[in-house]
GROMACS .gro file of C-alpha atoms in nm:
model
  294
    1MET     CA    1   0.632   1.969  -0.740
    2ASN     CA    2   0.638   2.118  -0.384
    3ASP     CA    3   0.859   2.019  -0.090
    4ILE     CA    4   0.695   1.737   0.113
    5ARG     CA    5   0.564   1.853   0.453
    6THR     CA    6   0.438   1.696   0.737
    7PHE     CA    7   0.093   1.776   0.811
    8THR     CA    8  -0.094   1.683   1.143
    9ILE     CA    9  -0.506   1.638   1.014
   10ASP     CA   10  -0.546   1.984   1.145
   11GLU     CA   11  -0.218   2.139   0.918
   12LEU     CA   12  -0.376   1.959   0.621
   13ASN     CA   13  -0.738   2.087   0.658
   14LYS     CA   14  -0.571   2.454   0.671
   15GLN     CA   15  -0.375   2.388   0.393
   16MET     CA   16  -0.697   2.294   0.199
   17HIS     CA   17  -0.865   2.514   0.306
   18GLN     CA   18  -1.134   2.308   0.508
   19PRO     CA   19  -1.261   2.314   0.872
   20THR     CA   20  -1.152   2.032   1.032
   21LEU     CA   21  -1.445   1.818   1.149
   22HIS     CA   22  -1.311   1.568   1.381
   23PRO     CA   23  -0.954   1.590   1.509
   24GLU     CA   24  -0.858   1.192   1.370
   25VAL     CA   25  -1.080   1.169   1.050
   26ALA     CA   26  -1.030   1.416   0.752
   27VAL     CA   27  -1.198   1.430   0.350
   28ILE     CA   28  -1.023   1.496   0.055
   29ASP     CA   29  -1.146   1.780  -0.124
   30PRO     CA   30  -0.950   1.826  -0.430
   31THR     CA   31  -1.151   2.076  -0.615
   32ARG     CA   32  -1.029   2.347  -0.261
   33LEU     CA   33  -0.667   2.354  -0.434
   34THR     CA   34  -0.584   2.555  -0.773
   35ASP     CA   35  -0.626   2.461  -1.120
   36ASP     CA   36  -0.306   2.375  -1.099
   37GLY     CA   37  -0.193   2.296  -0.785
   38THR     CA   38  -0.038   1.975  -0.623
   39LEU     CA   39  -0.001   1.903  -0.219
   40CYS     CA   40   0.254   1.676  -0.095
   41PHE     CA   41   0.288   1.572   0.248
   42THR     CA   42   0.301   1.306   0.548
   43GLY     CA   43   0.201   1.272   0.862
   44ASN     CA   44   0.054   1.003   1.112
   45PHE     CA   45  -0.294   0.893   0.936
   46TYR     CA   46  -0.339   0.617   0.711
   47ALA     CA   47  -0.534   0.740   0.354
   48VAL     CA   48  -0.764   0.582   0.105
   49ARG     CA   49  -0.785   0.789  -0.201
   50PHE     CA   50  -0.884   0.827  -0.568
   51VAL     CA   51  -0.557   0.863  -0.777
   52GLN     CA   52  -0.564   0.997  -1.161
   53THR     CA   53  -0.417   0.746  -1.380
   54ARG     CA   54  -0.467   0.710  -1.761
   55CYS     CA   55  -0.409   0.368  -1.939
   56GLY     CA   56  -0.147   0.172  -1.927
   57GLU     CA   57   0.007   0.372  -1.660
   58VAL     CA   58   0.325   0.204  -1.514
   59ARG     CA   59   0.317   0.413  -1.169
   60TYR     CA   60  -0.017   0.226  -1.052
   61GLY     CA   61   0.070  -0.130  -1.137
   62ARG     CA   62  -0.215  -0.078  -1.444
   63LYS     CA   63  -0.242  -0.421  -1.614
   64CYS     CA   64  -0.431  -0.512  -1.951
   65ALA     CA   65  -0.723  -0.684  -1.807
   66ASP     CA   66  -0.806  -0.429  -1.541
   67PHE     CA   67  -1.093  -0.222  -1.471
   68GLN     CA   68  -0.995   0.144  -1.621
   69TYR     CA   69  -1.288   0.352  -1.423
   70GLY     CA   70  -1.072   0.458  -1.118
   71THR     CA   71  -0.827   0.390  -0.903
   72LEU     CA   72  -0.763   0.390  -0.510
   73ALA     CA   73  -0.433   0.392  -0.345
   74PHE     CA   74  -0.364   0.321   0.013
   75THR     CA   75  -0.095   0.528   0.263
   76LYS     CA   76  -0.020   0.441   0.624
   77PRO     CA   77   0.144   0.697   0.828
   78GLY     CA   78   0.486   0.796   0.716
   79ASP     CA   79   0.388   0.751   0.368
   80ALA     CA   80   0.411   1.036   0.101
   81VAL     CA   81   0.067   1.162   0.023
   82ARG     CA   82   0.008   1.327  -0.287
   83ILE     CA   83  -0.309   1.487  -0.378
   84SER     CA   84  -0.414   1.697  -0.739
   85HIS     CA   85  -0.657   1.877  -0.820
   86GLY     CA   86  -0.734   1.636  -1.110
   87ASP     CA   87  -0.818   1.364  -0.858
   88ALA     CA   88  -1.186   1.441  -0.800
   89ALA     CA   89  -1.340   1.137  -0.876
   90ASP     CA   90  -1.686   1.279  -1.038
   91GLY     CA   91  -1.754   1.471  -0.673
   92SER     CA   92  -1.604   1.666  -0.452
   93ILE     CA   93  -1.462   1.426  -0.251
   94SER     CA   94  -1.174   1.146  -0.315
   95GLY     CA   95  -1.059   1.014   0.002
   96ILE     CA   96  -1.030   1.012   0.356
   97LEU     CA   97  -0.752   1.070   0.575
   98PHE     CA   98  -0.793   0.868   0.960
   99HIS     CA   99  -0.515   0.880   1.277
  100PRO     CA  100  -0.453   0.528   1.317
  101GLU     CA  101  -0.667   0.582   1.699
  102LEU     CA  102  -0.873   0.439   1.490
  103PHE     CA  103  -0.777   0.093   1.519
  104SER     CA  104  -0.845   0.113   1.853
  105THR     CA  105  -1.248   0.179   1.849
  106LYS     CA  106  -1.468  -0.109   1.902
  107SER     CA  107  -1.557  -0.143   1.512
  108LEU     CA  108  -1.181  -0.175   1.366
  109VAL     CA  109  -1.055  -0.298   1.674
  110PHE     CA  110  -1.008  -0.626   1.552
  111LYS     CA  111  -0.993  -0.572   1.177
  112LYS     CA  112  -0.645  -0.396   1.089
  113ALA     CA  113  -0.459  -0.734   0.998
  114ASP     CA  114  -0.735  -0.745   0.708
  115TYR     CA  115  -0.611  -0.467   0.558
  116THR     CA  116  -0.314  -0.527   0.419
  117PHE     CA  117  -0.328  -0.367   0.116
  118PHE     CA  118  -0.159  -0.014   0.369
  119ASP     CA  119   0.136  -0.117   0.261
  120TYR     CA  120   0.133  -0.243  -0.058
  121ARG     CA  121   0.337  -0.012  -0.321
  122GLU     CA  122   0.180   0.249  -0.525
  123ASN     CA  123   0.205   0.043  -0.876
  124GLU     CA  124   0.006  -0.246  -0.638
  125SER     CA  125  -0.310  -0.011  -0.625
  126LEU     CA  126  -0.641  -0.142  -0.670
  127HIS     CA  127  -0.791  -0.060  -1.023
  128LEU     CA  128  -1.201  -0.043  -0.982
  129SER     CA  129  -1.475  -0.123  -1.220
  130LEU     CA  130  -1.802   0.154  -1.199
  131GLN     CA  131  -2.015   0.011  -1.034
  132GLU     CA  132  -1.666  -0.073  -0.732
  133LYS     CA  133  -1.597   0.270  -0.750
  134ARG     CA  134  -1.975   0.385  -0.749
  135ILE     CA  135  -1.952   0.252  -0.377
  136VAL     CA  136  -1.633   0.367  -0.267
  137GLN     CA  137  -1.760   0.705  -0.380
  138ASP     CA  138  -2.119   0.668  -0.198
  139ARG     CA  139  -1.905   0.504   0.076
  140LEU     CA  140  -1.665   0.797   0.141
  141GLU     CA  141  -1.957   1.054   0.092
  142HIS     CA  142  -2.186   0.909   0.370
  143LEU     CA  143  -1.867   0.938   0.590
  144HIS     CA  144  -1.831   1.297   0.491
  145ASP     CA  145  -2.198   1.355   0.565
  146GLU     CA  146  -2.155   1.219   0.953
  147LEU     CA  147  -1.860   1.417   0.979
  148ARG     CA  148  -2.077   1.700   0.881
  149ARG     CA  149  -2.326   1.661   1.178
  150ASP     CA  150  -2.247   1.820   1.548
  151ILE     CA  151  -1.961   1.573   1.766
  152ASP     CA  152  -2.183   1.362   2.019
  153ARG     CA  153  -2.170   1.067   2.202
  154HIS     CA  154  -2.197   0.847   1.855
  155SER     CA  155  -2.006   1.012   1.619
  156LEU     CA  156  -1.639   0.809   1.673
  157ARG     CA  157  -1.909   0.473   1.662
  158LEU     CA  158  -2.027   0.592   1.308
  159VAL     CA  159  -1.754   0.763   1.191
  160SER     CA  160  -1.558   0.419   1.277
  161ALA     CA  161  -1.822   0.168   1.144
  162GLY     CA  162  -1.854   0.343   0.810
  163LEU     CA  163  -1.483   0.302   0.764
  164GLU     CA  164  -1.453  -0.050   0.801
  165LEU     CA  165  -1.748  -0.096   0.581
  166LEU     CA  166  -1.583   0.100   0.279
  167LEU     CA  167  -1.223  -0.107   0.412
  168ASP     CA  168  -1.411  -0.444   0.346
  169TYR     CA  169  -1.521  -0.313   0.055
  170CYS     CA  170  -1.107  -0.267  -0.067
  171VAL     CA  171  -1.093  -0.587   0.054
  172ARG     CA  172  -1.361  -0.752  -0.105
  173PHE     CA  173  -1.263  -0.580  -0.444
  174TYR     CA  174  -0.916  -0.660  -0.470
  175GLU     CA  175  -0.955  -1.015  -0.406
  176ARG     CA  176  -1.188  -1.002  -0.733
  177GLN     CA  177  -0.846  -0.806  -0.901
  178PHE     CA  178  -0.655  -1.036  -0.720
  179ALA     CA  179  -0.890  -1.325  -0.967
  180CYS     CA  180  -0.884  -1.110  -1.255
  181ARG     CA  181  -0.513  -1.166  -1.278
  182THR     CA  182  -0.463  -1.549  -1.302
  183ASP     CA  183  -0.231  -1.540  -1.560
  184ILE     CA  184  -0.041  -1.340  -1.398
  185ASN     CA  185  -0.039  -1.474  -1.081
  186GLU     CA  186   0.038  -1.808  -1.201
  187LYS     CA  187   0.412  -1.668  -1.352
  188TYR     CA  188   0.455  -1.505  -0.985
  189LEU     CA  189   0.409  -1.841  -0.858
  190ALA     CA  190   0.596  -2.052  -1.090
  191THR     CA  191   0.919  -1.835  -1.036
  192LEU     CA  192   0.844  -1.883  -0.676
  193ASP     CA  193   0.871  -2.240  -0.662
  194LYS     CA  194   1.209  -2.283  -0.923
  195THR     CA  195   1.316  -1.945  -0.664
  196LEU     CA  196   1.234  -2.242  -0.400
  197ALA     CA  197   1.347  -2.587  -0.605
  198ARG     CA  198   1.712  -2.362  -0.647
  199TYR     CA  199   1.704  -2.233  -0.263
  200PHE     CA  200   1.647  -2.649  -0.180
  201SER     CA  201   1.961  -2.758  -0.376
  202PHE     CA  202   2.145  -2.515  -0.262
  203ASN     CA  203   2.437  -2.752  -0.031
  204GLY     CA  204   2.410  -2.591   0.283
  205GLN     CA  205   2.227  -2.489   0.594
  206LYS     CA  206   1.875  -2.398   0.481
  207SER     CA  207   1.551  -2.302   0.653
  208VAL     CA  208   1.160  -2.176   0.576
  209GLU     CA  209   1.254  -1.816   0.667
  210GLY     CA  210   1.541  -1.843   0.473
  211GLY     CA  211   1.341  -1.893   0.135
  212ILE     CA  212   1.081  -1.657   0.196
  213GLY     CA  213   1.380  -1.382   0.182
  214ARG     CA  214   1.488  -1.568  -0.152
  215ILE     CA  215   1.170  -1.525  -0.279
  216GLU     CA  216   1.123  -1.207  -0.153
  217SER     CA  217   1.467  -1.087  -0.369
  218ALA     CA  218   1.346  -1.266  -0.653
  219LEU     CA  219   1.021  -1.108  -0.664
  220SER     CA  220   1.102  -0.795  -0.550
  221PHE     CA  221   0.889  -0.579  -0.761
  222LEU     CA  222   0.663  -0.681  -0.530
  223SER     CA  223   0.579  -0.615  -0.191
  224PRO     CA  224   0.604  -0.839   0.062
  225ALA     CA  225   0.250  -0.784   0.172
  226TYR     CA  226   0.151  -0.787  -0.172
  227LEU     CA  227   0.268  -1.070  -0.254
  228ASN     CA  228   0.199  -1.293   0.067
  229ASP     CA  229  -0.185  -1.174  -0.053
  230LEU     CA  230  -0.102  -1.314  -0.422
  231VAL     CA  231  -0.032  -1.632  -0.268
  232ARG     CA  232  -0.321  -1.727  -0.072
  233ALA     CA  233  -0.568  -1.604  -0.333
  234GLU     CA  234  -0.401  -1.815  -0.530
  235THR     CA  235  -0.313  -2.144  -0.271
  236GLY     CA  236  -0.548  -2.040  -0.024
  237LYS     CA  237  -0.186  -2.061   0.215
  238THR     CA  238   0.025  -1.736   0.331
  239LEU     CA  239   0.410  -1.764   0.211
  240ALA     CA  240   0.498  -1.874   0.558
  241GLU     CA  241   0.268  -2.160   0.516
  242TYR     CA  242   0.348  -2.219   0.130
  243VAL     CA  243   0.696  -2.222   0.194
  244ARG     CA  244   0.606  -2.488   0.476
  245ILE     CA  245   0.436  -2.713   0.314
  246LYS     CA  246   0.718  -2.716  -0.011
  247THR     CA  247   0.979  -2.759   0.263
  248MET     CA  248   0.794  -3.059   0.379
  249GLU     CA  249   0.740  -3.209   0.047
  250TYR     CA  250   1.149  -3.171  -0.062
  251ILE     CA  251   1.203  -3.408   0.290
  252ARG     CA  252   0.933  -3.700   0.185
  253THR     CA  253   1.125  -3.659  -0.154
  254ARG     CA  254   1.466  -3.714  -0.059
  255VAL     CA  255   1.361  -3.994   0.209
  256HIS     CA  256   1.133  -4.139   0.009
  257LYS     CA  257   1.259  -4.141  -0.386
  258GLU     CA  258   1.616  -4.087  -0.340
  259ASN     CA  259   1.676  -4.252  -0.017
  260CYS     CA  260   1.818  -3.989   0.173
  261PRO     CA  261   1.841  -4.058   0.613
  262LEU     CA  262   1.537  -3.836   0.728
  263GLU     CA  263   1.804  -3.774   1.001
  264GLN     CA  264   1.993  -3.559   0.763
  265VAL     CA  265   1.780  -3.384   0.483
  266ALA     CA  266   1.550  -3.255   0.834
  267GLY     CA  267   1.911  -3.182   0.962
  268GLU     CA  268   1.983  -2.930   0.612
  269PHE     CA  269   1.657  -2.720   0.762
  270GLY     CA  270   1.793  -2.722   1.099
  271ILE     CA  271   1.544  -2.979   1.250
  272ARG     CA  272   1.744  -3.164   1.477
  273GLU     CA  273   1.466  -3.309   1.702
  274PRO     CA  274   1.277  -3.584   1.574
  275ARG     CA  275   0.959  -3.471   1.797
  276ILE     CA  276   0.952  -3.121   1.576
  277LEU     CA  277   0.975  -3.275   1.245
  278ALA     CA  278   0.737  -3.497   1.280
  279LEU     CA  279   0.469  -3.240   1.415
  280LEU     CA  280   0.589  -3.006   1.144
  281TYR     CA  281   0.472  -3.313   0.906
  282ARG     CA  282   0.154  -3.380   1.067
  283GLN     CA  283   0.081  -3.033   1.013
  284VAL     CA  284   0.134  -3.053   0.609
  285PHE     CA  285   0.058  -3.391   0.503
  286GLY     CA  286  -0.247  -3.593   0.830
  287HIS     CA  287   0.066  -3.860   0.911
  288GLN     CA  288   0.398  -3.924   1.103
  289PRO     CA  289   0.689  -3.931   0.856
  290GLU     CA  290   0.731  -4.275   1.003
  291GLN     CA  291   0.377  -4.405   0.819
  292LEU     CA  292   0.518  -4.345   0.487
  293PHE     CA  293   0.871  -4.426   0.529
  294GLY     CA  294   0.910  -4.703   0.813
   0.00000   0.00000   0.00000
């Protein structure tokens, strides 16, 4: 494997022996590498690319229930990217690189927060069905076609719109993958709940942030972004929202069933102001705590 080098998009194109069609966007064409060639690099760009995997390969987090037709990996600026000749996915184009400035365009300016998979780890890659793989390949080819046109005042808008469509499909396919992993995800949630229960029983100062930290430590084999999306897929809540709900449920149980003073239990979580507790409680349960305990 070659040493990891830092490239601009233009420098990468030169390494790939392909023309620079746009200063902020480049396609990945592994066929331009030699048969045994591998290129490892990093740079100030996002990447969406097919990677070559074998059935059951741990590196890309392959699960027994996953599709086997193709694997997509996502990286953000500064992450290492590895391209091999074998990554070509039934055609010449196996991915795309784009500069962060594209998230400032009209199509994408409000969408970056939707694409959390750029913060996933390599073993949290997206495994595609045959239909999904064809859709991704079709989107990549359309982007390549637009890049091959002469640059004009419409180019950036059309490239951004095409990129948005590709990334939106990836959001959809990841949601499908979460749905197909329900049994595994339920085990993760069980670990999450047990971790919170141990944390709440701790005789000392507690907080929502501390609960999140304990969970991320217990499930450290998952990236924080993936864990947050997993919890949202299973519960409809973000991890922070889920921990906040569990905190209020714990406070309610201690007060209602164990006859602990409300102020004492709330104080364990650093909630000293009754109005703040009332606000948090109402957000979770829809009514003031006095309505239940008063």
